[in-house]
Structure formats: C-alpha cells, structure tokens
Amino acid sequence: MSEPLFNKVALIGIGLIGSSLARVIRRENLANTIIVNTRREETLNRARELNLGDDYYSSAAEAVRDADLVIVCVPVGACGQVAAEIAPALKPGAIVTDVGSTKRSVIQQMAPVLPDTIEFVPGHPIAGTEHSGPDAGFAELFRNRWCILTPIGRASDEAVQKLSRFWEACGSRVDTMDPDHHDKVLAIVSHLPHIIAYNIVGTADDLETVTQSEVIKYSASGFRDFTRLAASDPTMWRDICLHNKDAILEMLARFSEDLSALQRAIRWGDGETLFNLFTRTRAIRRSIIDAGQDVAAPDFGRQVVQEKSAAPADAEG
Ligand SMILES: NC(=O)C1=CN([C@@H]2O[C@H](COP(=O)(O)OP(=O)(O)OC[C@H]3O[C@@H](n4cnc5c(N)ncnc54)[C@H](O)[C@@H]3O)[C@@H](O)[C@H]2O)C=CC1
Ligand SMILES: O=C(O)C(=O)Cc1ccc(O)cc1
C-alpha cells in the first residue's frame, strides 16, 4: 500500500461532510492519523462510538496541533470563529481548507485571521444530502462528484496540487474557480433550488384549503422531491442565505422575472411559450443524465456507487 498523502489530518466539525471525509480518509489510507474535533461533547462521543478518528478533541486549537491538513467542516457562518480559534495553534506550512457552500464570505472570514505561514486553499465538494450529523456520512459521498477549489493566490501551487490529489483520492473530480464566480454559479444551481423548495413546502403548509394530511397523502411526485431539499439542515441553509446574499438576490430577481413571464403565458393561454420553455428544460435534464451527473438523490447515489464498485473497472483492490 502506498504512503498516505498526509501524516495528520484534523477535521473541524464532524457532521455529514466531516464524517464522510473521515470515512473515506480511513478507507483510502490518506492519512496516518485522523483527528476529530467538534464543540459538543455529545457529538464528539458519537464520533468516537462510530470510530471515525484516532483522537478526539472538543478544543479546535488542540485538534490542529501538528496537523498537516486541516479541513474546516462547519456551517459557513462559523468559519471565522473557527479560524480565530485554530490560528495560534497551526503548524507552519500546514494546508488549511474548508468545505463551505459559499466561498467569498468564507475567505473574508478566514484569510485575515490565518498566519501567513499557512497554505490556505478554500474548497467546496459539490456533494451532499439533506441529512446532517456524524451518522449521516458515508465514504462514497464524494465519488464521481465535483470538488471546486477557489485558491486566492496565497497558497503555493504545490499545496493546491496536493489538495487536488487528496480530493481525487476521495473519488472527486477537481476544478479551480474564482470565488465570486463560484458563488454565482452555486447560487443558481444549488442555493436557489433549496430556497424554492423551502418556499413551496412552506406555502403548501400555509394553505388553509390543503390540510396537512392531504399534503402528505398526495405528495407522491413533484412535491415530494421538494420536501427532500426542504428537509436540509436549517442552520446550514440560514448561513448560506446570509453569506451568499448578493448572488442569491441577483438570481432570485432573474427567477422572479421569468416566473412572471410564465404566469403571463398561463393567464393568456400562450401555449406556444409554455411548450417552448418546457422543451428547452427537458433537453437540459437529458444532457445532465448523458453527462453521468444524475446522482443527486442520496439513496439512488449510494445504489449507483455500489453497483459501480461491483464492476471490475471500479474495483479498489
Ligand atoms: N450538507 C451538504 O449537503 C453539504 C454541506 N456543505 C458544507 O459543509 C459544511 C458542513 O455541513 P454539514 O457537514 O452538512 O453540516 P452538519 O450539520 O452535518 O455538521 C456540522 C458540524 O459543525 C459543527 N458546528 C456547528 N456550528 C459550529 C460552530 N459554531 N463551531 C464549531 N463547530 C460547529 C457541528 O457540531 C457539526 O459537527 C457547511 O459549511 C456546508 O455549507 C458542502 C457540501 C454539501
Ligand atoms: O442534497 C442535495 O441535493 C444537495 O444539493 C446537497 C448539497 C448541498 C449543499 C452544497 O453546497 C452541495 C450539495
């Protein structure tokens, strides 16, 4: 077996993403030692029960001591506080990265606090589910998914390359991107769909004519897909909304305009406009499937991964 990429990896936050990383790091032998940190004793104990790491600390500063790679896996609103806590304890030359769903705000919170000796490379795995906490993670989460790195010119090329190799070893494809561009792209492909889901499920819940039981009873199709997204972690999504405010508001404005046009087409019986739009959007769905990107639903994703890993070409040895 080849040498691990890192000697000591510290995971700050051990929810869905942190615990998925712990599992894949262990499975792929990417580090000699995995350090787990989270604030709450209860979560730390659960991580211990699940045997996610080698050592466990409730202090983030203690957790990062001597670590070569520190991965911050907390809600984006907590990244600045974590950076301030770990800054004095970091080993010079260590790579510090994060997994936050927004990038400009995480950079603004973390970069000024981290010492110049630190290789700071912000990141975002485009892989997740509506579940949270240490029990929710699984080692295959990142397989065949993109991980976007948004280096800001203060890390060496070697550090960026090493982190890319790490994500590739977790099963991901890696892209680098400007942080503001990242925030705009993610606003439309991830943040808006979640906001729309929260809104439609909230509207259905508020409708006096649709009783709770009818919402549940008849939620077999489209509405059900929205309820999955709308079950996502409230703290995480509150933070995303507050920390990618400008890009989300810009996309929401575009969305509202387009929705008004759709509303007008329905009101005036403009079937041609409706048909043309629905034809265009159907082609997008098909191109996503053709590109092999249709693994968003977690259980379906796991099933695909299992089927694939049973195939000889994907065997891990
Ligand atoms: N859930 C998802 O589908 C995805 C999430 N992300 C990003 O990954 C990060 C983590 O998300 P999840 O693992 O899903 O969340 P989670 O809720 O499952 O876990 C969050 C972890 O952070 C800890 N934590 C919370 N507040 C903290 C604070 N103030 N200080 C220190 N620790 C704190 C919690 O105890 C927990 O261990 C977030 O920034 C999120 O935007 C990125 C890709 C996908
Ligand atoms: O569960 C889903 O469908 C997701 O879209 C998961 C997700 C949530 C947040 C991210 O930043 C990336 C992926």
Tab-separated table of C-alpha atoms and ligand atoms in Angstrom:
chain	number	residue	atom	x	y	z
A	1	MET	CA	0.000	0.000	0.000
A	2	SER	CA	1.373	3.481	-0.907
A	3	GLU	CA	2.348	6.109	1.699
A	4	PRO	CA	-0.564	8.227	2.937
A	5	LEU	CA	-0.753	11.729	1.399
A	6	PHE	CA	-0.745	13.328	4.861
A	7	ASN	CA	0.612	12.392	8.250
A	8	LYS	CA	-2.072	14.045	10.387
A	9	VAL	CA	-5.448	15.346	9.165
A	10	ALA	CA	-7.668	17.350	11.528
A	11	LEU	CA	-11.398	17.524	10.835
A	12	ILE	CA	-13.057	20.529	12.477
A	13	GLY	CA	-16.773	19.671	12.596
A	14	ILE	CA	-17.896	16.061	12.219
A	15	GLY	CA	-21.317	16.260	10.574
A	16	LEU	CA	-22.323	14.904	7.164
A	17	ILE	CA	-19.243	16.226	5.351
A	18	GLY	CA	-16.672	15.837	8.153
A	19	SER	CA	-17.741	12.268	8.898
A	20	SER	CA	-17.849	11.341	5.195
A	21	LEU	CA	-14.291	12.634	4.909
A	22	ALA	CA	-13.226	10.680	7.997
A	23	ARG	CA	-14.640	7.510	6.462
A	24	VAL	CA	-13.037	7.958	3.030
A	25	ILE	CA	-9.683	9.075	4.513
A	26	ARG	CA	-9.599	5.885	6.568
A	27	ARG	CA	-10.761	3.638	3.728
A	28	GLU	CA	-8.280	5.061	1.206
A	29	ASN	CA	-5.436	5.357	3.765
A	30	LEU	CA	-4.973	9.067	3.047
A	31	ALA	CA	-3.556	9.922	6.497
A	32	ASN	CA	-1.656	8.176	9.290
A	33	THR	CA	-3.772	9.906	11.945
A	34	ILE	CA	-7.293	11.356	11.804
A	35	ILE	CA	-8.127	13.958	14.450
A	36	VAL	CA	-11.776	14.729	15.123
A	37	ASN	CA	-12.979	17.963	16.670
A	38	THR	CA	-16.420	19.263	17.419
A	39	ARG	CA	-17.708	21.606	20.084
A	40	ARG	CA	-20.433	19.460	21.618
A	41	GLU	CA	-19.366	16.541	23.827
A	42	GLU	CA	-22.403	14.562	22.713
A	43	THR	CA	-21.399	14.755	19.027
A	44	LEU	CA	-17.762	14.014	19.893
A	45	ASN	CA	-18.856	10.918	21.817
A	46	ARG	CA	-20.981	9.785	18.902
A	47	ALA	CA	-17.990	10.208	16.559
A	48	ARG	CA	-15.960	8.096	18.984
A	49	GLU	CA	-18.661	5.399	19.051
A	50	LEU	CA	-18.620	5.370	15.246
A	51	ASN	CA	-14.804	5.058	15.350
A	52	LEU	CA	-14.443	7.933	12.904
A	53	GLY	CA	-10.988	9.055	14.031
A	54	ASP	CA	-7.892	8.218	16.064
A	55	ASP	CA	-8.041	11.113	18.566
A	56	TYR	CA	-10.920	13.331	19.658
A	57	TYR	CA	-10.829	16.909	20.999
A	58	SER	CA	-13.525	19.384	21.975
A	59	SER	CA	-10.961	22.191	21.549
A	60	ALA	CA	-10.282	23.120	17.908
A	61	ALA	CA	-6.868	24.569	18.839
A	62	GLU	CA	-5.747	21.293	20.425
A	63	ALA	CA	-7.098	19.332	17.458
A	64	VAL	CA	-4.978	21.141	14.833
A	65	ARG	CA	-1.640	20.886	16.675
A	66	ASP	CA	0.919	19.231	14.327
A	67	ALA	CA	-1.737	18.615	11.646
A	68	ASP	CA	-0.527	18.799	8.013
A	69	LEU	CA	-4.053	19.201	6.682
A	70	VAL	CA	-6.910	20.933	8.497
A	71	ILE	CA	-10.386	20.671	6.956
A	72	VAL	CA	-12.993	23.036	8.381
A	73	CYS	CA	-16.388	21.322	8.060
A	74	VAL	CA	-18.726	23.674	9.959
A	75	PRO	CA	-21.616	25.891	8.792
A	76	VAL	CA	-20.249	28.838	6.772
A	77	GLY	CA	-21.261	31.341	9.462
A	78	ALA	CA	-18.919	29.648	11.958
A	79	CYS	CA	-15.760	29.616	9.773
A	80	GLY	CA	-14.363	32.932	11.079
A	81	GLN	CA	-14.710	31.868	14.684
A	82	VAL	CA	-13.045	28.516	13.957
A	83	ALA	CA	-10.188	30.228	12.064
A	84	ALA	CA	-9.562	32.544	15.042
A	85	GLU	CA	-9.526	29.588	17.425
A	86	ILE	CA	-7.093	27.459	15.402
A	87	ALA	CA	-4.784	30.241	14.099
A	88	PRO	CA	-2.319	30.321	17.035
A	89	ALA	CA	-2.004	26.507	17.148
A	90	LEU	CA	-1.440	25.769	13.432
A	91	LYS	CA	1.824	24.213	12.285
A	92	PRO	CA	3.696	26.485	9.822
A	93	GLY	CA	3.312	25.089	6.301
A	94	ALA	CA	0.058	23.285	7.116
A	95	ILE	CA	-2.674	23.275	4.475
A	96	VAL	CA	-5.958	24.712	5.762
A	97	THR	CA	-9.061	24.204	3.672
A	98	ASP	CA	-12.828	24.233	4.161
A	99	VAL	CA	-15.883	22.652	2.563
A	100	GLY	CA	-18.285	25.587	2.824
A	101	SER	CA	-21.056	26.074	0.273
A	102	THR	CA	-20.173	29.758	-0.167
A	103	LYS	CA	-16.660	30.922	-0.915
A	104	ARG	CA	-16.253	34.739	-0.832
A	105	SER	CA	-17.633	35.039	2.688
A	106	VAL	CA	-15.572	32.108	3.999
A	107	ILE	CA	-12.431	33.712	2.513
A	108	GLN	CA	-13.332	37.078	4.068
A	109	GLN	CA	-13.780	35.422	7.455
A	110	MET	CA	-10.755	33.104	7.420
A	111	ALA	CA	-7.970	34.686	5.322
A	112	PRO	CA	-7.256	37.703	7.567
A	113	VAL	CA	-7.051	35.542	10.681
A	114	LEU	CA	-4.791	32.747	9.398
A	115	PRO	CA	-0.994	33.259	9.718
A	116	ASP	CA	0.997	33.949	6.509
A	117	THR	CA	2.861	30.656	7.032
A	118	ILE	CA	-0.359	28.732	6.332
A	119	GLU	CA	-1.312	27.380	2.908
A	120	PHE	CA	-4.979	28.411	2.777
A	121	VAL	CA	-6.908	26.791	-0.087
A	122	PRO	CA	-10.706	27.250	0.115
A	123	GLY	CA	-12.785	24.368	-1.240
A	124	HIS	CA	-16.306	23.086	-1.807
A	125	PRO	CA	-17.292	19.496	-2.570
A	126	ILE	CA	-20.461	19.598	-4.683
A	127	ALA	CA	-21.735	16.519	-2.922
A	128	GLY	CA	-24.237	16.207	-0.152
A	129	THR	CA	-27.628	15.117	1.045
A	130	GLU	CA	-30.434	16.574	3.146
A	131	HIS	CA	-29.116	14.709	6.200
A	132	SER	CA	-26.726	16.051	8.812
A	133	GLY	CA	-24.639	14.871	11.761
A	134	PRO	CA	-21.938	12.200	12.150
A	135	ASP	CA	-24.281	9.269	11.465
A	136	ALA	CA	-25.297	10.689	8.077
A	137	GLY	CA	-21.888	10.460	6.411
A	138	PHE	CA	-20.682	7.739	4.053
A	139	ALA	CA	-17.348	7.139	2.339
A	140	GLU	CA	-18.801	7.150	-1.202
A	141	LEU	CA	-20.335	10.630	-0.886
A	142	PHE	CA	-17.649	12.326	-2.984
A	143	ARG	CA	-17.301	9.693	-5.652
A	144	ASN	CA	-17.895	10.981	-9.200
A	145	ARG	CA	-18.790	14.415	-7.851
A	146	TRP	CA	-17.003	17.711	-8.431
A	147	CYS	CA	-14.913	19.465	-5.833
A	148	ILE	CA	-14.274	23.152	-6.555
A	149	LEU	CA	-11.133	24.783	-5.175
A	150	THR	CA	-11.004	28.595	-5.131
A	151	PRO	CA	-7.347	29.454	-4.415
A	152	ILE	CA	-6.757	33.142	-3.720
A	153	GLY	CA	-3.079	33.445	-4.563
A	154	ARG	CA	-1.728	32.994	-1.069
A	155	ALA	CA	-1.091	29.257	-1.302
A	156	SER	CA	1.720	27.601	-3.269
A	157	ASP	CA	0.953	25.622	-6.429
A	158	GLU	CA	2.267	22.551	-4.587
A	159	ALA	CA	-0.340	22.986	-1.837
A	160	VAL	CA	-3.168	23.383	-4.369
A	161	GLN	CA	-1.948	20.321	-6.266
A	162	LYS	CA	-1.652	18.271	-3.086
A	163	LEU	CA	-5.188	19.190	-2.045
A	164	SER	CA	-6.412	18.327	-5.564
A	165	ARG	CA	-4.754	14.922	-5.251
A	166	PHE	CA	-6.484	14.470	-1.893
A	167	TRP	CA	-9.945	15.137	-3.356
A	168	GLU	CA	-9.209	12.910	-6.324
A	169	ALA	CA	-8.271	10.130	-3.905
A	170	CYS	CA	-11.691	10.719	-2.275
A	171	GLY	CA	-13.220	9.951	-5.688
A	172	SER	CA	-13.917	13.502	-6.890
A	173	ARG	CA	-13.066	15.462	-9.986
A	174	VAL	CA	-11.431	18.775	-9.164
A	175	ASP	CA	-11.925	22.195	-10.759
A	176	THR	CA	-10.476	25.534	-9.724
A	177	MET	CA	-12.562	28.670	-9.942
A	178	ASP	CA	-12.641	32.307	-8.922
A	179	PRO	CA	-14.569	32.585	-5.603
A	180	ASP	CA	-17.084	35.172	-6.874
A	181	HIS	CA	-17.793	33.083	-9.954
A	182	HIS	CA	-18.276	30.061	-7.690
A	183	ASP	CA	-20.811	31.957	-5.596
A	184	LYS	CA	-22.835	32.990	-8.671
A	185	VAL	CA	-22.834	29.518	-10.201
A	186	LEU	CA	-23.790	27.863	-6.918
A	187	ALA	CA	-26.483	30.475	-6.294
A	188	ILE	CA	-28.375	29.269	-9.370
A	189	VAL	CA	-27.636	25.537	-9.324
A	190	SER	CA	-27.839	24.872	-5.583
A	191	HIS	CA	-28.923	27.786	-3.409
A	192	LEU	CA	-31.971	28.859	-5.449
A	193	PRO	CA	-33.359	25.307	-5.759
A	194	HIS	CA	-33.175	24.928	-1.986
A	195	ILE	CA	-34.806	28.324	-1.393
A	196	ILE	CA	-37.569	27.467	-3.874
A	197	ALA	CA	-38.069	24.124	-2.098
A	198	TYR	CA	-38.251	25.767	1.353
A	199	ASN	CA	-40.738	28.253	-0.090
A	200	ILE	CA	-43.047	25.817	-1.877
A	201	VAL	CA	-43.195	23.452	1.090
A	202	GLY	CA	-43.864	26.431	3.372
A	203	THR	CA	-46.623	27.690	1.043
A	204	ALA	CA	-48.282	24.265	0.947
A	205	ASP	CA	-48.107	24.116	4.719
A	206	ASP	CA	-49.750	27.563	4.978
A	207	LEU	CA	-52.607	26.839	2.550
A	208	GLU	CA	-55.806	26.616	4.517
A	209	THR	CA	-57.580	24.548	1.881
A	210	VAL	CA	-54.810	21.940	1.746
A	211	THR	CA	-54.789	20.187	5.068
A	212	GLN	CA	-51.613	18.605	6.452
A	213	SER	CA	-52.932	15.138	5.746
A	214	GLU	CA	-53.646	15.957	2.081
A	215	VAL	CA	-50.144	17.348	1.653
A	216	ILE	CA	-48.719	14.089	2.929
A	217	LYS	CA	-51.266	11.816	1.258
A	218	TYR	CA	-50.881	13.224	-2.275
A	219	SER	CA	-47.178	14.077	-2.170
A	220	ALA	CA	-46.182	11.169	-4.391
A	221	SER	CA	-44.366	13.029	-7.131
A	222	GLY	CA	-43.036	16.547	-7.735
A	223	PHE	CA	-43.861	17.894	-4.290
A	224	ARG	CA	-42.034	15.002	-2.660
A	225	ASP	CA	-38.787	15.968	-4.400
A	226	PHE	CA	-39.129	19.459	-2.967
A	227	THR	CA	-39.694	18.097	0.560
A	228	ARG	CA	-36.345	16.296	0.396
A	229	LEU	CA	-34.467	19.515	-0.303
A	230	ALA	CA	-36.607	21.405	2.234
A	231	ALA	CA	-35.586	18.887	4.917
A	232	SER	CA	-31.979	20.117	4.718
A	233	ASP	CA	-30.261	21.464	7.821
A	234	PRO	CA	-31.766	24.833	8.891
A	235	THR	CA	-28.522	26.238	10.364
A	236	MET	CA	-26.514	25.369	7.278
A	237	TRP	CA	-29.066	26.927	4.913
A	238	ARG	CA	-29.678	30.011	7.060
A	239	ASP	CA	-25.911	30.614	6.898
A	240	ILE	CA	-25.755	30.033	3.121
A	241	CYS	CA	-28.568	32.556	2.552
A	242	LEU	CA	-26.926	35.152	4.800
A	243	HIS	CA	-23.425	34.570	3.377
A	244	ASN	CA	-24.208	34.475	-0.344
A	245	LYS	CA	-26.769	37.252	-0.110
A	246	ASP	CA	-25.811	39.280	-3.210
A	247	ALA	CA	-25.564	36.382	-5.664
A	248	ILE	CA	-28.758	34.795	-4.320
A	249	LEU	CA	-30.707	38.067	-4.547
A	250	GLU	CA	-29.447	38.590	-8.114
A	251	MET	CA	-30.571	35.092	-9.144
A	252	LEU	CA	-33.874	35.473	-7.286
A	253	ALA	CA	-34.573	38.680	-9.219
A	254	ARG	CA	-33.962	36.878	-12.530
A	255	PHE	CA	-36.069	33.956	-11.351
A	256	SER	CA	-38.971	36.209	-10.329
A	257	GLU	CA	-38.916	37.957	-13.716
A	258	ASP	CA	-39.025	34.633	-15.543
A	259	LEU	CA	-41.766	33.385	-13.226
A	260	SER	CA	-43.836	36.473	-14.060
A	261	ALA	CA	-43.423	35.716	-17.781
A	262	LEU	CA	-44.585	32.158	-17.151
A	263	GLN	CA	-47.528	33.452	-15.120
A	264	ARG	CA	-48.479	35.754	-18.009
A	265	ALA	CA	-48.248	32.886	-20.531
A	266	ILE	CA	-50.584	30.796	-18.399
A	267	ARG	CA	-53.017	33.687	-17.867
A	268	TRP	CA	-53.210	34.482	-21.620
A	269	GLY	CA	-53.307	30.874	-22.753
A	270	ASP	CA	-49.991	31.240	-24.586
A	271	GLY	CA	-49.390	27.522	-25.134
A	272	GLU	CA	-46.521	28.097	-27.549
A	273	THR	CA	-44.426	29.918	-24.923
A	274	LEU	CA	-45.143	27.193	-22.376
A	275	PHE	CA	-44.344	24.405	-24.827
A	276	ASN	CA	-41.098	26.042	-25.957
A	277	LEU	CA	-39.865	26.538	-22.391
A	278	PHE	CA	-40.743	23.005	-21.328
A	279	THR	CA	-38.967	21.614	-24.419
A	280	ARG	CA	-35.826	23.624	-23.627
A	281	THR	CA	-35.756	22.471	-19.986
A	282	ARG	CA	-36.346	18.836	-20.888
A	283	ALA	CA	-33.192	18.944	-23.046
A	284	ILE	CA	-31.204	20.189	-20.042
A	285	ARG	CA	-32.314	17.245	-17.914
A	286	ARG	CA	-31.301	14.878	-20.690
A	287	SER	CA	-27.860	16.455	-21.056
A	288	ILE	CA	-27.292	16.084	-17.290
A	289	ILE	CA	-28.141	12.400	-17.491
A	290	ASP	CA	-25.927	11.949	-20.574
A	291	ALA	CA	-23.049	13.571	-18.676
A	292	GLY	CA	-23.484	10.997	-15.896
A	293	GLN	CA	-24.292	13.677	-13.293
A	294	ASP	CA	-27.646	12.316	-12.185
A	295	VAL	CA	-26.659	11.010	-8.759
A	296	ALA	CA	-28.190	13.787	-6.652
A	297	ALA	CA	-30.662	11.711	-4.650
A	298	PRO	CA	-28.607	10.161	-1.823
A	299	ASP	CA	-30.059	6.659	-1.784
A	300	PHE	CA	-30.018	6.449	-5.548
A	301	GLY	CA	-26.454	7.755	-5.409
A	302	ARG	CA	-25.382	5.048	-2.997
A	303	GLN	CA	-27.039	2.391	-5.093
A	304	VAL	CA	-25.224	3.596	-8.207
A	305	VAL	CA	-21.925	3.655	-6.312
A	306	GLN	CA	-22.436	0.123	-5.053
A	307	GLU	CA	-23.361	-1.151	-8.478
A	308	LYS	CA	-20.348	0.590	-9.975
A	309	SER	CA	-17.912	-0.597	-7.327
A	310	ALA	CA	-19.004	-4.158	-8.007
A	311	ALA	CA	-17.767	-3.751	-11.590
A	312	PRO	CA	-14.139	-4.845	-12.208
A	313	ALA	CA	-13.141	-1.483	-13.740
A	314	ASP	CA	-14.056	0.258	-10.464
A	315	ALA	CA	-12.630	-2.310	-8.061
A	316	GLU	CA	-10.498	-0.778	-5.339
A	317	GLY	CA	-8.282	-3.738	-4.575
B	1	LIG	N1	-24.804	19.046	3.711
B	1	LIG	C1	-24.426	19.140	2.467
B	1	LIG	O1	-25.086	18.601	1.588
B	1	LIG	C2	-23.194	19.924	2.116
B	1	LIG	C3	-22.622	20.809	3.014
B	1	LIG	N2	-21.525	21.542	2.659
B	1	LIG	C4	-20.944	22.495	3.616
B	1	LIG	O2	-20.244	21.721	4.577
B	1	LIG	C5	-20.267	22.367	5.841
B	1	LIG	C6	-20.720	21.367	6.874
B	1	LIG	O3	-22.003	20.893	6.533
B	1	LIG	P1	-22.569	19.504	7.082
B	1	LIG	O4	-21.475	18.569	7.360
B	1	LIG	O5	-23.662	19.129	6.173
B	1	LIG	O6	-23.204	20.016	8.452
B	1	LIG	P2	-23.616	19.176	9.749
B	1	LIG	O7	-24.674	19.976	10.423
B	1	LIG	O8	-23.876	17.761	9.438
B	1	LIG	O9	-22.274	19.273	10.632
B	1	LIG	C7	-21.747	20.498	11.068
B	1	LIG	C8	-20.676	20.264	12.114
B	1	LIG	O10	-20.181	21.520	12.556
B	1	LIG	C9	-20.249	21.630	13.972
B	1	LIG	N3	-20.509	23.047	14.309
B	1	LIG	C10	-21.654	23.727	14.121
B	1	LIG	N4	-21.517	25.011	14.500
B	1	LIG	C11	-20.254	25.142	14.925
B	1	LIG	C12	-19.512	26.214	15.455
B	1	LIG	N5	-20.043	27.419	15.612
B	1	LIG	N6	-18.227	25.984	15.805
B	1	LIG	C13	-17.671	24.762	15.658
B	1	LIG	N7	-18.342	23.689	15.168
B	1	LIG	C14	-19.609	23.896	14.806
B	1	LIG	C15	-21.371	20.707	14.365
B	1	LIG	O11	-21.261	20.283	15.689
B	1	LIG	C16	-21.165	19.565	13.384
B	1	LIG	O12	-20.143	18.714	13.863
B	1	LIG	C17	-21.164	23.578	5.687
B	1	LIG	O13	-20.369	24.724	5.548
B	1	LIG	C18	-21.933	23.317	4.403
B	1	LIG	O14	-22.253	24.516	3.753
B	1	LIG	C19	-20.893	21.372	1.454
B	1	LIG	C20	-21.392	20.471	0.554
B	1	LIG	C21	-22.601	19.717	0.795
B	2	LIG	O1	-28.978	17.210	-1.285
B	2	LIG	C1	-28.798	17.832	-2.352
B	2	LIG	O2	-29.493	17.640	-3.352
B	2	LIG	C2	-27.730	18.844	-2.455
B	2	LIG	O3	-27.784	19.691	-3.300
B	2	LIG	C3	-26.631	18.726	-1.480
B	2	LIG	C4	-25.703	19.894	-1.427
B	2	LIG	C5	-25.975	20.913	-0.553
B	2	LIG	C6	-25.102	21.980	-0.454
B	2	LIG	C7	-23.968	22.004	-1.218
B	2	LIG	O4	-23.129	23.046	-1.093
B	2	LIG	C8	-23.669	20.996	-2.093
B	2	LIG	C9	-24.545	19.921	-2.194
